mmCIF file of C-alpha atoms in Angstrom:
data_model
loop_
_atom_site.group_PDB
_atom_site.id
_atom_site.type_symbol
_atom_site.label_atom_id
_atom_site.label_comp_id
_atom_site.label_asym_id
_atom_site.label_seq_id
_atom_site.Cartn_x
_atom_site.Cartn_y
_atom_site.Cartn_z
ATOM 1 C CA UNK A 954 73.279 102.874 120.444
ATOM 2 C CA UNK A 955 72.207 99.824 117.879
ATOM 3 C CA UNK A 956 74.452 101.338 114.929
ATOM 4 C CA UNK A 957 77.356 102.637 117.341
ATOM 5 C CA UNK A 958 77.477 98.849 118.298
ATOM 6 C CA UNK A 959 77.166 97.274 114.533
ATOM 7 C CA UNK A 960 79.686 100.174 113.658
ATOM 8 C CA UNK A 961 82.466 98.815 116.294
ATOM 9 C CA UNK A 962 82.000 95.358 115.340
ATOM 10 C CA UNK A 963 82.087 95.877 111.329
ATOM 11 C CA UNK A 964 85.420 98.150 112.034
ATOM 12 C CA UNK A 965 86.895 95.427 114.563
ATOM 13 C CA UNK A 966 86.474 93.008 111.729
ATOM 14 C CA UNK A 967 87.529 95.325 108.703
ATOM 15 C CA UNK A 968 90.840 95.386 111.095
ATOM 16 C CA UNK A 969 91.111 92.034 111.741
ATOM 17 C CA UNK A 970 91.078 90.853 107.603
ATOM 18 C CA UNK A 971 93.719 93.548 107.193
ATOM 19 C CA UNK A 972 96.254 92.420 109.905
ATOM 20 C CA UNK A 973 95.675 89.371 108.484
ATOM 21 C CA UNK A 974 96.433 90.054 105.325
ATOM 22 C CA UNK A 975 99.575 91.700 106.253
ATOM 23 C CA UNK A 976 101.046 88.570 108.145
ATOM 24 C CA UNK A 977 99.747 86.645 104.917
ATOM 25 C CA UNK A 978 102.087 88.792 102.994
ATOM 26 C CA UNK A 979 104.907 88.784 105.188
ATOM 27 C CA UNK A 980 105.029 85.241 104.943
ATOM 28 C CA UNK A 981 104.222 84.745 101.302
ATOM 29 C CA UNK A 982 106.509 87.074 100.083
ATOM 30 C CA UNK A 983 109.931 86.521 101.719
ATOM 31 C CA UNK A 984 109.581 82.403 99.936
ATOM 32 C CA UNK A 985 108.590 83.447 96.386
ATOM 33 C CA UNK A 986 111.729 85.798 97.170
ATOM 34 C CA UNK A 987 113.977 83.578 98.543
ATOM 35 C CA UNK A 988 113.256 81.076 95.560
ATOM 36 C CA UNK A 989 114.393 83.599 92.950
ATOM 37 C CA UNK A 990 117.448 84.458 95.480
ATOM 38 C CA UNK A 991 118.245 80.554 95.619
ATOM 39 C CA UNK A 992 118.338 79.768 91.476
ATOM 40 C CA UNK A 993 120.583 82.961 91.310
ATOM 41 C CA UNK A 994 123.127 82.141 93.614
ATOM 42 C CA UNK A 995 123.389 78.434 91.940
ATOM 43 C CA UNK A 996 123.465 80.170 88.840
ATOM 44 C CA UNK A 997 126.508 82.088 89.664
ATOM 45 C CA UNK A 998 128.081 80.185 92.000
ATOM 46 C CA UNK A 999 129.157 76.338 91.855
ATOM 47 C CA UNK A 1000 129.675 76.059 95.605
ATOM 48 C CA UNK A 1001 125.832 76.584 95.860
ATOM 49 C CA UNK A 1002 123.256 74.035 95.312
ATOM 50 C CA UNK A 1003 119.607 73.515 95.870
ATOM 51 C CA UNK A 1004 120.605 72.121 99.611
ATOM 52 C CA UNK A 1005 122.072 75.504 100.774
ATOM 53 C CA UNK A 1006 120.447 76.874 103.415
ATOM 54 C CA UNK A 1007 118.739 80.523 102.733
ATOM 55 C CA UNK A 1008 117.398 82.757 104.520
ATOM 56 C CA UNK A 1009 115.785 86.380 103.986
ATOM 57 C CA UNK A 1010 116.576 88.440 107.086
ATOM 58 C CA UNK A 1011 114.920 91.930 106.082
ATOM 59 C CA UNK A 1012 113.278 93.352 103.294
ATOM 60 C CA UNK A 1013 113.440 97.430 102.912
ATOM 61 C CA UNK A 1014 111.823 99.326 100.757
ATOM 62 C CA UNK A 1015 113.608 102.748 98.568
ATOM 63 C CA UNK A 1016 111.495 105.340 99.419
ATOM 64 C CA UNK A 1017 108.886 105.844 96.905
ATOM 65 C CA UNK A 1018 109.361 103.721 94.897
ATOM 66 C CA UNK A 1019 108.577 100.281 93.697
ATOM 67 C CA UNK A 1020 112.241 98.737 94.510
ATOM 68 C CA UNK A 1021 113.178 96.703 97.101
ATOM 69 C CA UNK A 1022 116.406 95.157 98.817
ATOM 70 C CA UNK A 1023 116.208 91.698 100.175
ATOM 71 C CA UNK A 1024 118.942 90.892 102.531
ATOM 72 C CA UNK A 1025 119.820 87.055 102.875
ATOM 73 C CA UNK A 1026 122.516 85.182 104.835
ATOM 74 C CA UNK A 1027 123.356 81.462 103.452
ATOM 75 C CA UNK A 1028 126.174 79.126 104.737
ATOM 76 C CA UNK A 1029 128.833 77.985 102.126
ATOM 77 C CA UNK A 1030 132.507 76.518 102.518
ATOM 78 C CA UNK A 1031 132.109 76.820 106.193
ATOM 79 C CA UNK A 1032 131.316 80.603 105.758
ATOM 80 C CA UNK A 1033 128.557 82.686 106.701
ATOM 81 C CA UNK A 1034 127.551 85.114 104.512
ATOM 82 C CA UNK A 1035 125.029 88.503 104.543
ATOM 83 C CA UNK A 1036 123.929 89.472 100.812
ATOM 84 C CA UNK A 1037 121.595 91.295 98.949
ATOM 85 C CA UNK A 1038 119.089 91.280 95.820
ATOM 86 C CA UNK A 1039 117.027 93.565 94.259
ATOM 87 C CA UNK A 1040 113.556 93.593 93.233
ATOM 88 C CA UNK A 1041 110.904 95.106 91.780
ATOM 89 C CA UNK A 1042 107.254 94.719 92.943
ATOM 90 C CA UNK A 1043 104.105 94.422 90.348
ATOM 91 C CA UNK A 1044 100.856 93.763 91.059
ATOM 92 C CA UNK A 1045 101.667 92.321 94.685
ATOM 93 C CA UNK A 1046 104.789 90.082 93.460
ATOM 94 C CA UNK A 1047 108.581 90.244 93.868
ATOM 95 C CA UNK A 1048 110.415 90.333 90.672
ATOM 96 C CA UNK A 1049 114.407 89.586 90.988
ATOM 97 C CA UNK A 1050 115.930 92.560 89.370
ATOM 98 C CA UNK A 1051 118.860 90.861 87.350
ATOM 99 C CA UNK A 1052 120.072 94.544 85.812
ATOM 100 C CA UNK A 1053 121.335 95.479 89.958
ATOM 101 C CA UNK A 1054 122.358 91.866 90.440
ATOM 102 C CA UNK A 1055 122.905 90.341 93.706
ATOM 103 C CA UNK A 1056 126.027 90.372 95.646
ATOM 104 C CA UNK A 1057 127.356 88.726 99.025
ATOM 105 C CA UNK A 1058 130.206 89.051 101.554
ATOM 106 C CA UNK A 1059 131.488 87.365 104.537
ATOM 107 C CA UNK A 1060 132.504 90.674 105.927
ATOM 108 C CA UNK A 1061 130.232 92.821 108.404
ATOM 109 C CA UNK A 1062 129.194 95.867 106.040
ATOM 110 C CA UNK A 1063 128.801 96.269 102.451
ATOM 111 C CA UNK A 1064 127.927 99.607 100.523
ATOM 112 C CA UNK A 1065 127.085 99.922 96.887
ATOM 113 C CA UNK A 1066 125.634 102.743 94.544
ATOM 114 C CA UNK A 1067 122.519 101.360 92.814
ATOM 115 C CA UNK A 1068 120.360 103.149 90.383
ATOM 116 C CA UNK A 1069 116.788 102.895 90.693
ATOM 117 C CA UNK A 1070 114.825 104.596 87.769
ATOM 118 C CA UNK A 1071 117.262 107.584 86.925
ATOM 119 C CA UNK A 1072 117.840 108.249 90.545
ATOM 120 C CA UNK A 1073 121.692 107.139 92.280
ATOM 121 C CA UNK A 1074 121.424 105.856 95.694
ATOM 122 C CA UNK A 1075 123.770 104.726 97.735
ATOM 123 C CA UNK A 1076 123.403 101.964 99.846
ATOM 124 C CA UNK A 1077 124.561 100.457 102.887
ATOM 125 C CA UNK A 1078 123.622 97.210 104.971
ATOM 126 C CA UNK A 1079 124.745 95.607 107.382
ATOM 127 C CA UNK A 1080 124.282 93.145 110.131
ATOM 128 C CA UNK A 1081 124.670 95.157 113.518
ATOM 129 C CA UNK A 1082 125.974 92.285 115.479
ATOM 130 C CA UNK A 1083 125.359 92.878 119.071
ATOM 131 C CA UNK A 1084 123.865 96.166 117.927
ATOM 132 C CA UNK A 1085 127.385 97.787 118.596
ATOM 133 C CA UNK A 1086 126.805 100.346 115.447
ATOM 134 C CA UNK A 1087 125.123 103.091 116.570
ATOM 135 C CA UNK A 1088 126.600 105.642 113.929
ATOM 136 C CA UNK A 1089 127.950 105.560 110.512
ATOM 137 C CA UNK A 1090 130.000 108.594 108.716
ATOM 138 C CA UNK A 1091 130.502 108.247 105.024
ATOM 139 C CA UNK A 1092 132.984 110.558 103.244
ATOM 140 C CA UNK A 1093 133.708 109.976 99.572
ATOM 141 C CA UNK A 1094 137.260 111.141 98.843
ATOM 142 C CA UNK A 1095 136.324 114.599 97.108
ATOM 143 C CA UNK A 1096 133.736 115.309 100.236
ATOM 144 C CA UNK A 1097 131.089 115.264 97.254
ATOM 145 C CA UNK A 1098 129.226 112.635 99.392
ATOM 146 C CA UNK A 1099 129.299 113.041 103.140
ATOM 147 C CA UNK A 1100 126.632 112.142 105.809
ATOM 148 C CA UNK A 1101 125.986 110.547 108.696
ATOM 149 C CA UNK A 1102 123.436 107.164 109.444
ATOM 150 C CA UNK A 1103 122.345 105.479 113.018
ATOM 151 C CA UNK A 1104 121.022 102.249 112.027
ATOM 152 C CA UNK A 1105 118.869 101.691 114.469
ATOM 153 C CA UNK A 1106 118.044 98.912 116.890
ATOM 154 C CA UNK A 1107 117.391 95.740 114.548
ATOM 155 C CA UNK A 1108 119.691 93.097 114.147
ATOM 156 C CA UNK A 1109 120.160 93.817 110.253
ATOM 157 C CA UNK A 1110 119.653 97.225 108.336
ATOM 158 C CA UNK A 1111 119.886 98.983 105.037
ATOM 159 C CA UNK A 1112 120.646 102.505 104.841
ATOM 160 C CA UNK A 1113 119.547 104.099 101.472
ATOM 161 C CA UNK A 1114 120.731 108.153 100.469
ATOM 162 C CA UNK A 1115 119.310 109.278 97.243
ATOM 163 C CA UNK A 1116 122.481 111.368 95.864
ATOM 164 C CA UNK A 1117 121.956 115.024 94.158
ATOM 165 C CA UNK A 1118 120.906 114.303 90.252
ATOM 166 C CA UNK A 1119 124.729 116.149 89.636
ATOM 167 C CA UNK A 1120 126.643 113.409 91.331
ATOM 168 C CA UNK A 1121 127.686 110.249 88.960
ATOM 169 C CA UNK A 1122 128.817 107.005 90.419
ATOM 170 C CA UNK A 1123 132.474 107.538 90.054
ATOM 171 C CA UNK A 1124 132.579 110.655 92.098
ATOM 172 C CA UNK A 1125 131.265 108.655 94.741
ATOM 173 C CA UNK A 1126 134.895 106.726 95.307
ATOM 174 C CA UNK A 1127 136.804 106.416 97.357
ATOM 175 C CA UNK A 1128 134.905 106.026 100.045
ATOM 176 C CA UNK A 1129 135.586 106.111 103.508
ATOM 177 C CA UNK A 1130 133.244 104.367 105.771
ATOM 178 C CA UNK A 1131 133.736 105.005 109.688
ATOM 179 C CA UNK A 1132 131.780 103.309 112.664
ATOM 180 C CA UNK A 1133 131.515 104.507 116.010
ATOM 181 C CA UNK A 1134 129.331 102.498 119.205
ATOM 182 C CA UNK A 1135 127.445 103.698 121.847
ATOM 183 C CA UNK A 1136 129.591 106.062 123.762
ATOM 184 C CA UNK A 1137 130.763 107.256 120.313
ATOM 185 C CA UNK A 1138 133.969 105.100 120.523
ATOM 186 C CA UNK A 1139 135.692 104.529 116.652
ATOM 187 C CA UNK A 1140 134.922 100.775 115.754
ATOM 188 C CA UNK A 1141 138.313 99.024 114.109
ATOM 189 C CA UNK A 1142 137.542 99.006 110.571
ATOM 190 C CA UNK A 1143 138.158 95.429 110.456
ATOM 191 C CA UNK A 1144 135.014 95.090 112.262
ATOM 192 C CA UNK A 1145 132.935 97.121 110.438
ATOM 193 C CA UNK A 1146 134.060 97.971 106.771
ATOM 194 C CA UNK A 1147 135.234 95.287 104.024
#
């Protein structure tokens, strides 16, 4: 009954440094990220300076891989903006991918093909303001690409679809992008697609 005791308390710990470890991270990461996110956009940009607000709103993983998407929203002009960066992760740090680049919008959902190894994805993210998405149909132009996403119930998502190893970037487009709400109404495409 001794060891069943000394067992409990040595697991209760071993649990205890690892959910600790993992808020650590959470809010380690998201700054170094940020930071990187920050000297790019005033790199690019000249309406963005050090004083800009920033802040990263989600961070999603590709499946299986080593590559992340950072979503961001930052105030500039009097506009609010939702963007993304890339990055890789080494040894426990974020590493701004410059080769995918970073892009922004004011609008309410952006999709983009991105490349990650040899492999095409296509990518879409959004913020789901008043979670009104619930469904998402994507239909390139040939009907090469077609499928369907629900984006779930956070404020902010990213959708990734690894395409077949056949498809090439430019058969993706055009695209047609179609959202739909709870009682599968169509959303005006003014309030969903750039």
């Amino acid at each position: 009954m001794h060891k069943q005791g000394i067992v409990l308390v040595a697991m209760t710990i071993l649990l205890f440094l690892n959910l600790s470890s993992l808020a650590l991270a959470q809010t380690t990461y998201p700054k170094t990220i940020e930071k990187q996110i920050r000297e790019e956009l005033i790199r690019i940009d000249a309406n963005i300076n050090s004083s800009t607000e920033l802040e990263v709103v989600k961070l999603t993983r590709v499946p299986h891989r080593n590559y992340y998407t950072a979503l961001f929203k930052f105030r500039a002009d009097s506009l609010s903006y939702l963007g993304e960066a890339s990055f890789t992760k080494q040894s426990n740090t974020f590493k701004y991918d410059a080769t995918s680049g970073l892009g922004y919008a004011v609008n309410n959902l952006s999709e983009t093909p991105i490349t990650v190894g040899k492999e095409l994805y296509y990518m879409i993210y959004s913020e789901n303001i008043g979670k009104q998405i619930k469904t998402i149909h994507v239909t390139s132009f040939n009907k090469k690409l077609e499928y369907l996403i629900h984006p779930g119930k956070g404020k902010y998502f990213v959708h990734y679809k690894k395409l077949p190893s056949r498809m090439r970037e430019e058969d993706m487009y055009p695209v047609t992008v179609t959202c739909y709400d709870k009682d599968n109404k169509l959303i005006p495409s003014s309030k969903c697609v750039r």
